[in-house]
Amino acid sequence: MPRSFKKGAEYIIRRNLIFQLINTPLVALSICLYRHFVLNEHDAGNQLSVVNFLETLAIIAFCSFAIGLYWRFKYRSKYLAIELEDTRLLNEELKKMQEPEQSLPNEAEHSIENSQPQELTLTGTTNESVTLQISDLLYIEAVGNYVRVSHLRNNQVHTDMLRATMKLMEETLESYPMIVRCHRAFMVNLGQVEQIISHSGTTQLLIKHCHESLPVSRSNMAQVRAAIQIAQPL
């Protein structure tokens, strides 16, 4: 059993499988050598041979497979339980983050509004542009040389295409902590995430209004988690 669950179930299972593939033939060879040099004096059938090696290898491989299957099931069950509890707590933090601030003094509210304009124009490398309320942005998706901007307009979901890169979108939106990169192909407005879903080692963000699910890559999960914990509502 691993000491840490941070790298996920699939990594540990893959690591153990590689270990078994290397270890099993070595153990079988060691047993055959022991039979040849120690037991062969008492029983001539213990001499080192290809047949004896293959028979020993089959027995060791079966035992390793049975033991590995047991630990795979036990570890994966424990990992998924930890993952589900972690997702539940993260969803609670997400809901708290999305609740409007009621206790901010008027001066602090005014300062926040001035520091982050609520209307924003996204532009690409050509003449196309999209003007929207930042709180209405749902997500941005990379599509080849373009980005698809999904947002609300009159309470309806609209999409606009801009010829731009995700890096350009990140630079434009870097002052808005609620908007983060969750995947190499997606940026998401955490204020428009209805729920975080975790299933079989994968994490997805369920988006409000359009009910689409965006993937969260393992490398971006820490960034999403940090944004939920520190970001203020838009």
Coordinates of N, CA and C in Angstrom, one line a residue:
M1 N 0.8 -1.2 0.0 CA 0.0 0.0 0.0 C 0.9 1.2 0.0
P2 N 0.6 2.2 -0.8 CA 1.4 3.4 -0.9 C 1.2 4.3 0.3
R3 N 2.1 5.1 0.6 CA 2.0 6.1 1.7 C 1.2 7.3 1.3
S4 N 1.2 7.6 0.1 CA 0.6 8.8 -0.4 C -0.4 8.5 -1.5
F5 N -1.6 9.2 -1.5 CA -2.6 9.0 -2.5 C -2.6 10.1 -3.6
K6 N -1.6 11.0 -3.6 CA -1.6 12.2 -4.4 C -1.5 11.9 -5.9
K7 N -0.7 10.8 -6.2 CA -0.5 10.5 -7.6 C -1.6 9.7 -8.3
G8 N -2.6 9.3 -7.4 CA -3.8 8.6 -8.0 C -3.6 7.1 -8.1
A9 N -4.8 6.4 -8.2 CA -4.8 5.0 -8.2 C -4.1 4.4 -9.5
E10 N -4.3 5.0 -10.6 CA -3.8 4.4 -11.9 C -2.3 4.4 -11.8
Y11 N -1.7 5.5 -11.3 CA -0.2 5.5 -11.2 C 0.3 4.4 -10.3
I12 N -0.3 4.2 -9.2 CA 0.2 3.1 -8.3 C 0.0 1.8 -8.9
I13 N -1.1 1.5 -9.5 CA -1.4 0.2 -10.1 C -0.4 0.0 -11.3
R14 N -0.2 1.0 -12.1 CA 0.8 0.8 -13.2 C 2.2 0.6 -12.6
R15 N 2.6 1.3 -11.6 CA 3.9 1.0 -11.0 C 4.0 -0.4 -10.4
N16 N 3.0 -0.9 -9.7 CA 3.0 -2.2 -9.2 C 3.1 -3.3 -10.3
L17 N 2.4 -3.0 -11.4 CA 2.4 -4.0 -12.5 C 3.8 -4.1 -13.1
I18 N 4.4 -2.9 -13.3 CA 5.8 -3.0 -13.9 C 6.7 -3.7 -12.9
F19 N 6.6 -3.5 -11.6 CA 7.4 -4.2 -10.6 C 7.2 -5.7 -10.7
Q20 N 5.9 -6.1 -10.9 CA 5.6 -7.6 -10.9 C 6.2 -8.2 -12.2
L21 N 6.1 -7.4 -13.3 CA 6.7 -8.0 -14.6 C 8.2 -8.2 -14.5
I22 N 8.9 -7.3 -13.7 CA 10.3 -7.5 -13.5 C 10.6 -8.5 -12.5
N23 N 9.9 -8.5 -11.4 CA 10.2 -9.3 -10.2 C 9.9 -10.8 -10.4
T24 N 8.8 -11.1 -11.0 CA 8.3 -12.4 -11.1 C 9.3 -13.3 -11.8
P25 N 9.9 -13.0 -13.0 CA 10.9 -13.9 -13.7 C 12.1 -14.0 -12.8
L26 N 12.5 -13.0 -12.1 CA 13.7 -13.1 -11.2 C 13.5 -14.0 -10.1
V27 N 12.3 -14.0 -9.4 CA 11.9 -14.9 -8.4 C 11.9 -16.3 -8.9
A28 N 11.3 -16.5 -10.0 CA 11.2 -17.9 -10.6 C 12.6 -18.4 -10.9
L29 N 13.5 -17.6 -11.4 CA 14.8 -18.0 -11.7 C 15.6 -18.4 -10.4
S30 N 15.4 -17.6 -9.4 CA 16.0 -17.8 -8.1 C 15.6 -19.2 -7.5
I31 N 14.3 -19.5 -7.6 CA 13.8 -20.7 -7.1 C 14.3 -21.9 -7.9
C32 N 14.4 -21.8 -9.2 CA 15.0 -22.8 -10.1 C 16.5 -23.1 -9.8
L33 N 17.2 -22.0 -9.5 CA 18.6 -22.2 -9.1 C 18.8 -22.9 -7.8
Y34 N 17.9 -22.5 -6.8 CA 17.9 -23.2 -5.5 C 17.6 -24.7 -5.7
R35 N 16.6 -25.0 -6.5 CA 16.2 -26.4 -6.7 C 17.4 -27.2 -7.4
H36 N 18.1 -26.5 -8.3 CA 19.1 -27.2 -9.1 C 20.4 -27.4 -8.2
F37 N 20.8 -26.5 -7.4 CA 22.0 -26.6 -6.6 C 21.8 -27.3 -5.2
V38 N 20.6 -27.2 -4.7 CA 20.3 -27.7 -3.3 C 19.5 -29.0 -3.3
L39 N 18.4 -29.0 -4.1 CA 17.5 -30.1 -4.0 C 17.8 -31.2 -5.0
N40 N 18.6 -30.8 -6.1 CA 18.8 -31.8 -7.1 C 19.5 -33.0 -6.7
E41 N 20.3 -32.9 -5.5 CA 20.9 -34.1 -5.0 C 20.0 -35.1 -4.5
H42 N 18.8 -34.7 -4.0 CA 17.8 -35.6 -3.5 C 16.8 -36.0 -4.5
D43 N 16.6 -35.2 -5.5 CA 15.6 -35.5 -6.6 C 16.1 -35.0 -7.9
A44 N 16.3 -35.9 -8.8 CA 16.9 -35.5 -10.1 C 16.0 -34.6 -10.9
G45 N 14.7 -34.6 -10.6 CA 13.8 -33.7 -11.3 C 13.9 -32.3 -11.1
N46 N 14.8 -31.9 -10.2 CA 15.0 -30.5 -9.8 C 16.1 -29.7 -10.6
Q47 N 16.7 -30.4 -11.6 CA 17.7 -29.7 -12.3 C 17.2 -28.6 -13.1
L48 N 18.1 -27.6 -13.4 CA 17.7 -26.4 -14.1 C 17.4 -26.7 -15.5
S49 N 16.2 -26.3 -15.9 CA 15.8 -26.6 -17.3 C 14.7 -25.5 -17.7
V50 N 14.5 -25.4 -19.0 CA 13.5 -24.5 -19.5 C 12.1 -24.9 -19.0
V51 N 11.8 -26.2 -18.9 CA 10.5 -26.7 -18.5 C 10.2 -26.3 -17.0
N52 N 11.2 -26.6 -16.2 CA 11.1 -26.3 -14.8 C 11.0 -24.7 -14.5
F53 N 11.7 -24.0 -15.3 CA 11.6 -22.5 -15.2 C 10.2 -22.0 -15.6
L54 N 9.7 -22.5 -16.7 CA 8.3 -22.1 -17.1 C 7.3 -22.5 -16.1
E55 N 7.4 -23.8 -15.6 CA 6.4 -24.2 -14.6 C 6.5 -23.3 -13.3
T56 N 7.7 -23.0 -12.9 CA 7.8 -22.2 -11.7 C 7.3 -20.8 -12.0
L57 N 7.6 -20.2 -13.2 CA 7.2 -18.9 -13.6 C 5.7 -18.8 -13.6
A58 N 5.0 -19.9 -14.1 CA 3.5 -19.9 -14.1 C 2.9 -19.9 -12.7
I59 N 3.5 -20.6 -11.8 CA 3.0 -20.7 -10.4 C 3.2 -19.3 -9.8
I60 N 4.4 -18.7 -9.9 CA 4.7 -17.4 -9.3 C 3.8 -16.3 -9.9
A61 N 3.6 -16.4 -11.2 CA 2.8 -15.4 -11.9 C 1.4 -15.4 -11.4
F62 N 0.9 -16.6 -11.3 CA -0.5 -16.8 -10.8 C -0.7 -16.2 -9.4
C63 N 0.3 -16.6 -8.5 CA 0.2 -16.0 -7.1 C 0.3 -14.5 -7.1
S64 N 1.3 -14.0 -7.9 CA 1.4 -12.5 -8.0 C 0.2 -11.9 -8.5
F65 N -0.4 -12.5 -9.5 CA -1.7 -11.9 -10.1 C -2.8 -11.9 -9.1
A66 N -2.9 -13.0 -8.3 CA -4.0 -13.1 -7.3 C -3.8 -12.0 -6.2
I67 N -2.6 -12.0 -5.7 CA -2.3 -11.0 -4.6 C -2.4 -9.6 -5.2
G68 N -1.9 -9.3 -6.4 CA -2.0 -8.0 -7.0 C -3.4 -7.6 -7.2
L69 N -4.3 -8.5 -7.6 CA -5.7 -8.2 -7.8 C -6.4 -7.8 -6.5
Y70 N -6.0 -8.5 -5.5 CA -6.6 -8.2 -4.2 C -6.2 -6.8 -3.7
W71 N -4.9 -6.5 -3.8 CA -4.4 -5.1 -3.4 C -4.9 -4.0 -4.3
R72 N -5.1 -4.3 -5.6 CA -5.6 -3.3 -6.5 C -7.0 -3.0 -6.1
F73 N -7.8 -4.0 -5.8 CA -9.2 -3.7 -5.3 C -9.3 -2.9 -4.0
K74 N -8.4 -3.4 -3.1 CA -8.4 -2.7 -1.8 C -7.9 -1.3 -1.8
Y75 N -6.8 -1.1 -2.6 CA -6.3 0.3 -2.7 C -7.2 1.2 -3.5
R76 N -7.8 0.7 -4.6 CA -8.7 1.5 -5.4 C -9.9 1.9 -4.6
S77 N -10.5 1.0 -3.8 CA -11.7 1.3 -3.0 C -11.3 2.4 -2.0
K78 N -10.2 2.3 -1.4 CA -9.8 3.3 -0.4 C -9.5 4.6 -1.0
Y79 N -8.9 4.6 -2.2 CA -8.6 5.8 -2.9 C -9.8 6.6 -3.3
L80 N -10.8 5.8 -3.9 CA -12.0 6.4 -4.3 C -12.8 7.0 -3.2
A81 N -12.8 6.3 -2.0 CA -13.5 6.9 -0.8 C -12.9 8.2 -0.4
I82 N -11.6 8.3 -0.4 CA -10.9 9.5 -0.1 C -11.2 10.6 -1.1
E83 N -11.2 10.2 -2.4 CA -11.5 11.1 -3.5 C -12.9 11.7 -3.4
L84 N -13.9 10.8 -3.1 CA -15.3 11.3 -3.0 C -15.5 12.3 -1.8
E85 N -14.8 12.0 -0.7 CA -14.9 12.9 0.5 C -14.2 14.2 0.1
D86 N -13.1 14.2 -0.5 CA -12.4 15.4 -0.9 C -13.3 16.2 -1.9
T87 N -13.9 15.5 -2.8 CA -14.8 16.2 -3.8 C -16.0 16.9 -3.0
R88 N -16.6 16.2 -2.1 CA -17.7 16.7 -1.3 C -17.3 18.0 -0.6
L89 N -16.1 18.0 0.1 CA -15.7 19.2 0.8 C -15.4 20.3 -0.2
L90 N -14.9 20.0 -1.4 CA -14.6 21.0 -2.4 C -15.9 21.6 -2.9
N91 N -16.9 20.8 -3.1 CA -18.2 21.3 -3.5 C -18.8 22.3 -2.5
E92 N -18.6 22.0 -1.2 CA -19.1 22.8 -0.2 C -18.3 24.2 -0.2
E93 N -17.0 24.2 -0.5 CA -16.3 25.4 -0.6 C -16.7 26.2 -1.8
L94 N -17.0 25.4 -2.9 CA -17.5 26.1 -4.1 C -18.8 26.8 -3.9
K95 N -19.7 26.2 -3.2 CA -21.0 26.9 -2.9 C -20.8 28.1 -2.0
K96 N -19.9 28.0 -1.0 CA -19.7 29.2 -0.2 C -19.0 30.3 -1.0
M97 N -18.1 30.0 -1.9 CA -17.5 31.0 -2.8 C -18.5 31.7 -3.7
Q98 N -19.5 30.9 -4.1 CA -20.5 31.5 -5.1 C -21.6 32.3 -4.4
E99 N -21.7 32.2 -3.0 CA -22.6 33.0 -2.3 C -22.2 34.5 -2.3
P100 N -23.1 35.4 -2.6 CA -22.8 36.8 -2.6 C -22.3 37.3 -1.3
E101 N -21.3 38.2 -1.3 CA -20.8 38.7 0.0 C -21.9 39.7 0.6
Q102 N -22.3 39.4 1.8 CA -23.3 40.2 2.5 C -22.7 41.2 3.5
S103 N -21.5 40.9 3.9 CA -21.0 41.6 5.1 C -19.9 42.6 4.7
L104 N -19.6 42.8 3.4 CA -18.5 43.7 3.0 C -19.0 45.1 3.3
P105 N -18.2 46.0 3.9 CA -18.5 47.4 4.0 C -18.6 48.0 2.6
N106 N -19.4 49.1 2.5 CA -19.7 49.7 1.2 C -18.4 50.2 0.5
E107 N -17.4 50.6 1.3 CA -16.2 51.1 0.8 C -15.4 50.0 0.2
A108 N -15.4 48.8 0.8 CA -14.7 47.6 0.3 C -15.3 47.1 -1.0
E109 N -16.7 47.1 -1.0 CA -17.4 46.7 -2.2 C -17.1 47.6 -3.4
H110 N -17.0 48.9 -3.1 CA -16.7 49.9 -4.1 C -15.3 49.6 -4.7
S111 N -14.4 49.3 -3.8 CA -13.0 49.1 -4.2 C -12.9 47.9 -5.1
I112 N -13.6 46.8 -4.7 CA -13.6 45.6 -5.5 C -14.2 45.8 -6.9
E113 N -15.3 46.5 -7.0 CA -15.9 46.8 -8.2 C -15.0 47.6 -9.1
N114 N -14.3 48.6 -8.5 CA -13.4 49.4 -9.3 C -12.2 48.7 -9.8
S115 N -11.7 47.7 -9.0 CA -10.5 47.0 -9.4 C -10.8 45.9 -10.5
Q116 N -12.0 45.5 -10.6 CA -12.3 44.5 -11.6 C -13.6 44.9 -12.4
P117 N -13.4 45.4 -13.6 CA -14.5 45.8 -14.4 C -15.4 44.7 -14.7
Q118 N -16.7 44.9 -14.6 CA -17.7 43.8 -14.8 C -18.0 43.6 -16.3
E119 N -17.7 44.5 -17.1 CA -17.8 44.3 -18.6 C -16.5 44.2 -19.2
L120 N -16.3 43.2 -20.1 CA -15.0 42.9 -20.7 C -15.2 42.6 -22.2
T121 N -14.3 43.1 -23.0 CA -14.3 42.8 -24.4 C -13.1 41.9 -24.7
L122 N -13.4 40.7 -25.2 CA -12.4 39.7 -25.6 C -12.2 39.9 -27.1
T123 N -10.9 40.0 -27.5 CA -10.6 40.2 -28.9 C -9.5 39.2 -29.3
G124 N -9.6 38.8 -30.6 CA -8.6 37.9 -31.1 C -7.6 38.6 -32.0
T125 N -6.9 37.9 -32.9 CA -5.9 38.4 -33.7 C -6.5 39.0 -35.0
T126 N -7.8 38.9 -35.2 CA -8.5 39.6 -36.3 C -9.5 40.6 -35.7
N127 N -10.5 40.9 -36.5 CA -11.4 42.0 -36.1 C -12.5 41.5 -35.2
E128 N -12.6 40.2 -35.0 CA -13.7 39.7 -34.2 C -13.5 40.1 -32.7
S129 N -14.6 40.3 -32.0 CA -14.5 40.6 -30.6 C -15.9 40.2 -29.9
V130 N -15.8 40.0 -28.6 CA -17.0 39.6 -27.9 C -17.0 40.4 -26.6
T131 N -18.1 41.2 -26.4 CA -18.3 42.0 -25.2 C -19.3 41.3 -24.3
L132 N -18.9 41.1 -23.1 CA -19.8 40.4 -22.2 C -19.6 40.9 -20.7
Q133 N -20.6 40.6 -19.9 CA -20.4 40.7 -18.5 C -19.5 39.6 -18.0
I134 N -18.5 39.9 -17.2 CA -17.6 38.8 -16.8 C -18.3 37.7 -16.1
S135 N -19.3 38.1 -15.3 CA -20.0 37.1 -14.5 C -20.8 36.1 -15.4
D136 N -21.1 36.6 -16.7 CA -21.9 35.8 -17.6 C -21.0 34.8 -18.4
L137 N -19.7 34.9 -18.3 CA -18.8 34.0 -19.0 C -19.0 32.6 -18.4
L138 N -19.2 31.6 -19.2 CA -19.3 30.2 -18.8 C -17.9 29.5 -18.9
Y139 N -17.4 29.4 -20.1 CA -16.1 28.8 -20.3 C -15.6 29.2 -21.7
I140 N -14.3 28.9 -21.8 CA -13.6 29.1 -23.1 C -13.0 27.8 -23.5
E141 N -13.1 27.5 -24.8 CA -12.6 26.2 -25.3 C -11.7 26.4 -26.5
A142 N -10.5 25.8 -26.5 CA -9.6 25.9 -27.6 C -10.1 25.0 -28.7
V143 N -10.3 25.5 -29.9 CA -10.7 24.7 -31.1 C -9.7 25.1 -32.3
G144 N -8.7 24.3 -32.4 CA -7.7 24.6 -33.4 C -7.1 26.0 -33.2
N145 N -7.1 26.8 -34.2 CA -6.6 28.2 -34.2 C -7.5 29.2 -33.6
Y146 N -8.7 28.7 -33.1 CA -9.7 29.6 -32.6 C -10.0 29.2 -31.1
V147 N -10.8 30.0 -30.5 CA -11.3 29.7 -29.1 C -12.8 29.9 -29.2
R148 N -13.6 29.1 -28.6 CA -15.0 29.2 -28.5 C -15.4 29.8 -27.2
V149 N -16.0 30.9 -27.2 CA -16.4 31.6 -25.9 C -17.9 31.3 -25.7
S150 N -18.1 30.6 -24.6 CA -19.5 30.3 -24.2 C -19.9 31.2 -23.1
H151 N -21.0 31.9 -23.3 CA -21.5 32.9 -22.3 C -23.0 33.1 -22.3
L152 N -23.5 33.8 -21.3 CA -24.9 34.1 -21.3 C -25.2 35.5 -21.9
R153 N -26.3 35.5 -22.7 CA -26.8 36.8 -23.2 C -28.3 36.7 -23.1
N154 N -28.9 37.6 -22.3 CA -30.3 37.6 -22.0 C -30.8 36.3 -21.5
N155 N -29.9 35.7 -20.6 CA -30.2 34.5 -19.9 C -30.2 33.3 -20.9
Q156 N -29.7 33.4 -22.1 CA -29.6 32.4 -23.0 C -28.1 32.1 -23.3
V157 N -27.7 30.8 -23.5 CA -26.4 30.4 -23.8 C -26.0 30.8 -25.2
H158 N -24.9 31.5 -25.4 CA -24.4 31.9 -26.8 C -23.0 31.5 -26.9
T159 N -22.5 31.2 -28.0 CA -21.1 30.9 -28.3 C -20.6 31.8 -29.4
D160 N -19.4 32.3 -29.3 CA -18.8 33.1 -30.3 C -17.4 32.5 -30.5
M161 N -16.9 32.6 -31.8 CA -15.6 32.1 -32.1 C -14.7 33.3 -32.3
L162 N -13.5 33.2 -31.7 CA -12.5 34.2 -31.9 C -11.2 33.5 -32.4
R163 N -10.5 34.1 -33.3 CA -9.2 33.6 -33.7 C -8.2 34.1 -32.7
A164 N -7.9 33.2 -31.8 CA -7.0 33.5 -30.7 C -6.5 32.2 -30.0
T165 N -5.5 32.4 -29.2 CA -4.9 31.3 -28.4 C -5.4 31.3 -27.0
M166 N -5.3 30.1 -26.3 CA -5.6 30.1 -24.9 C -4.7 30.9 -24.1
K167 N -3.4 31.0 -24.5 CA -2.5 31.8 -23.8 C -2.9 33.3 -23.8
L168 N -3.4 33.8 -24.9 CA -3.9 35.1 -25.0 C -5.1 35.3 -24.1
M169 N -6.0 34.4 -24.1 CA -7.2 34.4 -23.2 C -6.7 34.5 -21.7
E170 N -5.8 33.6 -21.4 CA -5.3 33.6 -20.0 C -4.7 35.0 -19.6
E171 N -3.9 35.6 -20.5 CA -3.3 36.9 -20.2 C -4.4 38.0 -20.1
T172 N -5.5 37.9 -20.9 CA -6.6 38.9 -20.8 C -7.3 38.7 -19.5
L173 N -7.5 37.5 -19.0 CA -8.4 37.2 -17.8 C -7.6 37.0 -16.6
E174 N -6.3 37.2 -16.6 CA -5.5 36.9 -15.4 C -5.8 37.6 -14.1
S175 N -6.5 38.8 -14.3 CA -6.9 39.6 -13.1 C -8.2 39.1 -12.5
Y176 N -8.8 38.1 -13.0 CA -10.1 37.5 -12.5 C -9.8 36.1 -11.9
P177 N -9.6 36.0 -10.6 CA -9.2 34.8 -10.0 C -10.3 33.7 -10.1
M178 N -11.5 34.1 -10.4 CA -12.6 33.1 -10.6 C -12.5 32.3 -11.9
I179 N -11.7 32.8 -12.9 CA -11.6 32.2 -14.2 C -10.2 31.5 -14.2
V180 N -10.2 30.2 -14.4 CA -9.0 29.5 -14.3 C -8.9 28.5 -15.4
R181 N -7.7 28.0 -15.7 CA -7.4 27.0 -16.7 C -7.6 25.6 -16.0
C182 N -8.6 24.9 -16.4 CA -8.8 23.6 -15.8 C -8.3 22.4 -16.7
H183 N -8.0 22.7 -17.9 CA -7.5 21.7 -18.9 C -6.7 22.4 -19.9
R184 N -5.9 21.7 -20.7 CA -5.1 22.4 -21.7 C -6.1 23.0 -22.8
A185 N -7.3 22.5 -22.9 CA -8.2 23.0 -23.9 C -9.4 23.9 -23.3
F186 N -9.4 24.1 -22.0 CA -10.5 24.8 -21.4 C -10.1 25.7 -20.3
M187 N -10.8 26.9 -20.3 CA -10.8 27.8 -19.1 C -12.2 27.9 -18.7
V188 N -12.4 28.0 -17.4 CA -13.8 28.0 -16.8 C -14.0 29.1 -15.8
N189 N -15.2 29.6 -15.8 CA -15.6 30.6 -14.7 C -16.2 29.8 -13.6
L190 N -15.4 29.7 -12.5 CA -15.9 28.9 -11.3 C -17.2 29.4 -10.7
G191 N -17.5 30.6 -11.0 CA -18.8 31.2 -10.5 C -20.0 30.5 -11.3
Q192 N -19.7 29.9 -12.4 CA -20.8 29.2 -13.2 C -20.7 27.7 -13.1
V193 N -19.9 27.2 -12.2 CA -19.8 25.7 -12.0 C -20.9 25.3 -11.1
E194 N -21.7 24.4 -11.5 CA -22.8 23.9 -10.7 C -22.4 22.9 -9.7
Q195 N -21.4 22.0 -10.1 CA -21.0 20.9 -9.3 C -19.7 20.4 -9.8
I196 N -18.8 19.9 -8.9 CA -17.6 19.2 -9.2 C -17.9 17.7 -9.1
I197 N -17.6 17.0 -10.1 CA -18.0 15.5 -10.2 C -16.7 14.7 -10.3
S198 N -16.5 13.8 -9.4 CA -15.4 12.9 -9.4 C -15.8 11.4 -9.6
H199 N -15.2 10.8 -10.6 CA -15.6 9.4 -10.9 C -14.5 8.6 -11.5
S200 N -14.1 7.5 -10.8 CA -13.1 6.6 -11.3 C -11.8 7.3 -11.6
G201 N -11.4 8.2 -10.7 CA -10.1 8.9 -10.8 C -10.1 10.1 -11.8
T202 N -11.3 10.4 -12.4 CA -11.4 11.6 -13.2 C -12.3 12.6 -12.6
T203 N -12.0 13.9 -12.9 CA -12.7 15.0 -12.3 C -13.3 15.9 -13.4
Q204 N -14.6 16.2 -13.3 CA -15.2 17.1 -14.2 C -16.0 18.2 -13.5
L205 N -16.2 19.3 -14.3 CA -16.9 20.5 -13.8 C -18.2 20.6 -14.5
L206 N -19.3 20.5 -13.8 CA -20.7 20.6 -14.5 C -21.0 22.1 -14.5
I207 N -21.3 22.6 -15.7 CA -21.5 24.0 -15.9 C -23.0 24.3 -15.9
K208 N -23.3 25.4 -15.2 CA -24.7 25.8 -15.1 C -25.3 26.2 -16.5
H209 N -26.6 26.2 -16.6 CA -27.3 26.7 -17.8 C -27.2 25.7 -19.0
C210 N -25.9 25.4 -19.4 CA -25.7 24.5 -20.6 C -25.6 23.1 -20.1
H211 N -25.3 22.8 -18.9 CA -25.1 21.5 -18.3 C -24.1 20.6 -19.0
E212 N -23.1 21.3 -19.5 CA -21.9 20.6 -20.1 C -20.9 20.3 -19.0
S213 N -20.1 19.2 -19.3 CA -19.1 18.8 -18.3 C -17.7 19.0 -18.9
L214 N -16.9 19.8 -18.2 CA -15.6 20.1 -18.6 C -14.6 19.2 -17.9
P215 N -13.6 18.7 -18.5 CA -12.6 17.8 -17.8 C -11.6 18.7 -17.0
V216 N -11.1 18.1 -16.0 CA -10.1 18.8 -15.2 C -8.9 17.8 -15.2
S217 N -7.8 18.3 -15.8 CA -6.6 17.5 -15.8 C -5.9 17.5 -14.5
R218 N -5.2 16.4 -14.2 CA -4.5 16.3 -12.9 C -3.6 17.4 -12.6
S219 N -2.9 17.9 -13.7 CA -1.9 19.0 -13.5 C -2.6 20.3 -13.2
N220 N -3.9 20.5 -13.5 CA -4.6 21.7 -13.3 C -5.5 21.7 -12.1
M221 N -5.6 20.5 -11.4 CA -6.5 20.4 -10.3 C -6.1 21.2 -9.1
A222 N -4.8 21.3 -8.9 CA -4.3 22.2 -7.8 C -4.7 23.6 -8.0
Q223 N -4.6 24.1 -9.2 CA -4.9 25.5 -9.6 C -6.4 25.7 -9.4
V224 N -7.3 24.8 -9.7 CA -8.7 24.9 -9.5 C -9.0 25.0 -8.1
R225 N -8.4 24.1 -7.3 CA -8.6 24.0 -5.9 C -8.2 25.3 -5.2
A226 N -7.1 25.8 -5.5 CA -6.6 27.1 -4.9 C -7.5 28.2 -5.3
A227 N -8.0 28.3 -6.5 CA -8.9 29.4 -6.9 C -10.2 29.3 -6.1
I228 N -10.7 28.1 -5.9 CA -12.0 28.0 -5.1 C -11.8 28.5 -3.7
Q229 N -10.6 28.2 -3.1 CA -10.4 28.6 -1.7 C -10.1 30.0 -1.5
I230 N -9.6 30.8 -2.5 CA -9.2 32.1 -2.3 C -10.0 33.1 -3.1
A231 N -10.7 32.7 -4.2 CA -11.3 33.7 -5.1 C -12.6 34.3 -4.4
Q232 N -12.9 35.5 -4.8 CA -14.1 36.2 -4.3 C -15.1 36.1 -5.4
P233 N -16.4 36.2 -5.1 CA -17.4 36.2 -6.2 C -17.2 37.4 -7.1
L234 N -17.6 37.2 -8.4 CA -17.5 38.2 -9.4 C -18.7 39.2 -9.2

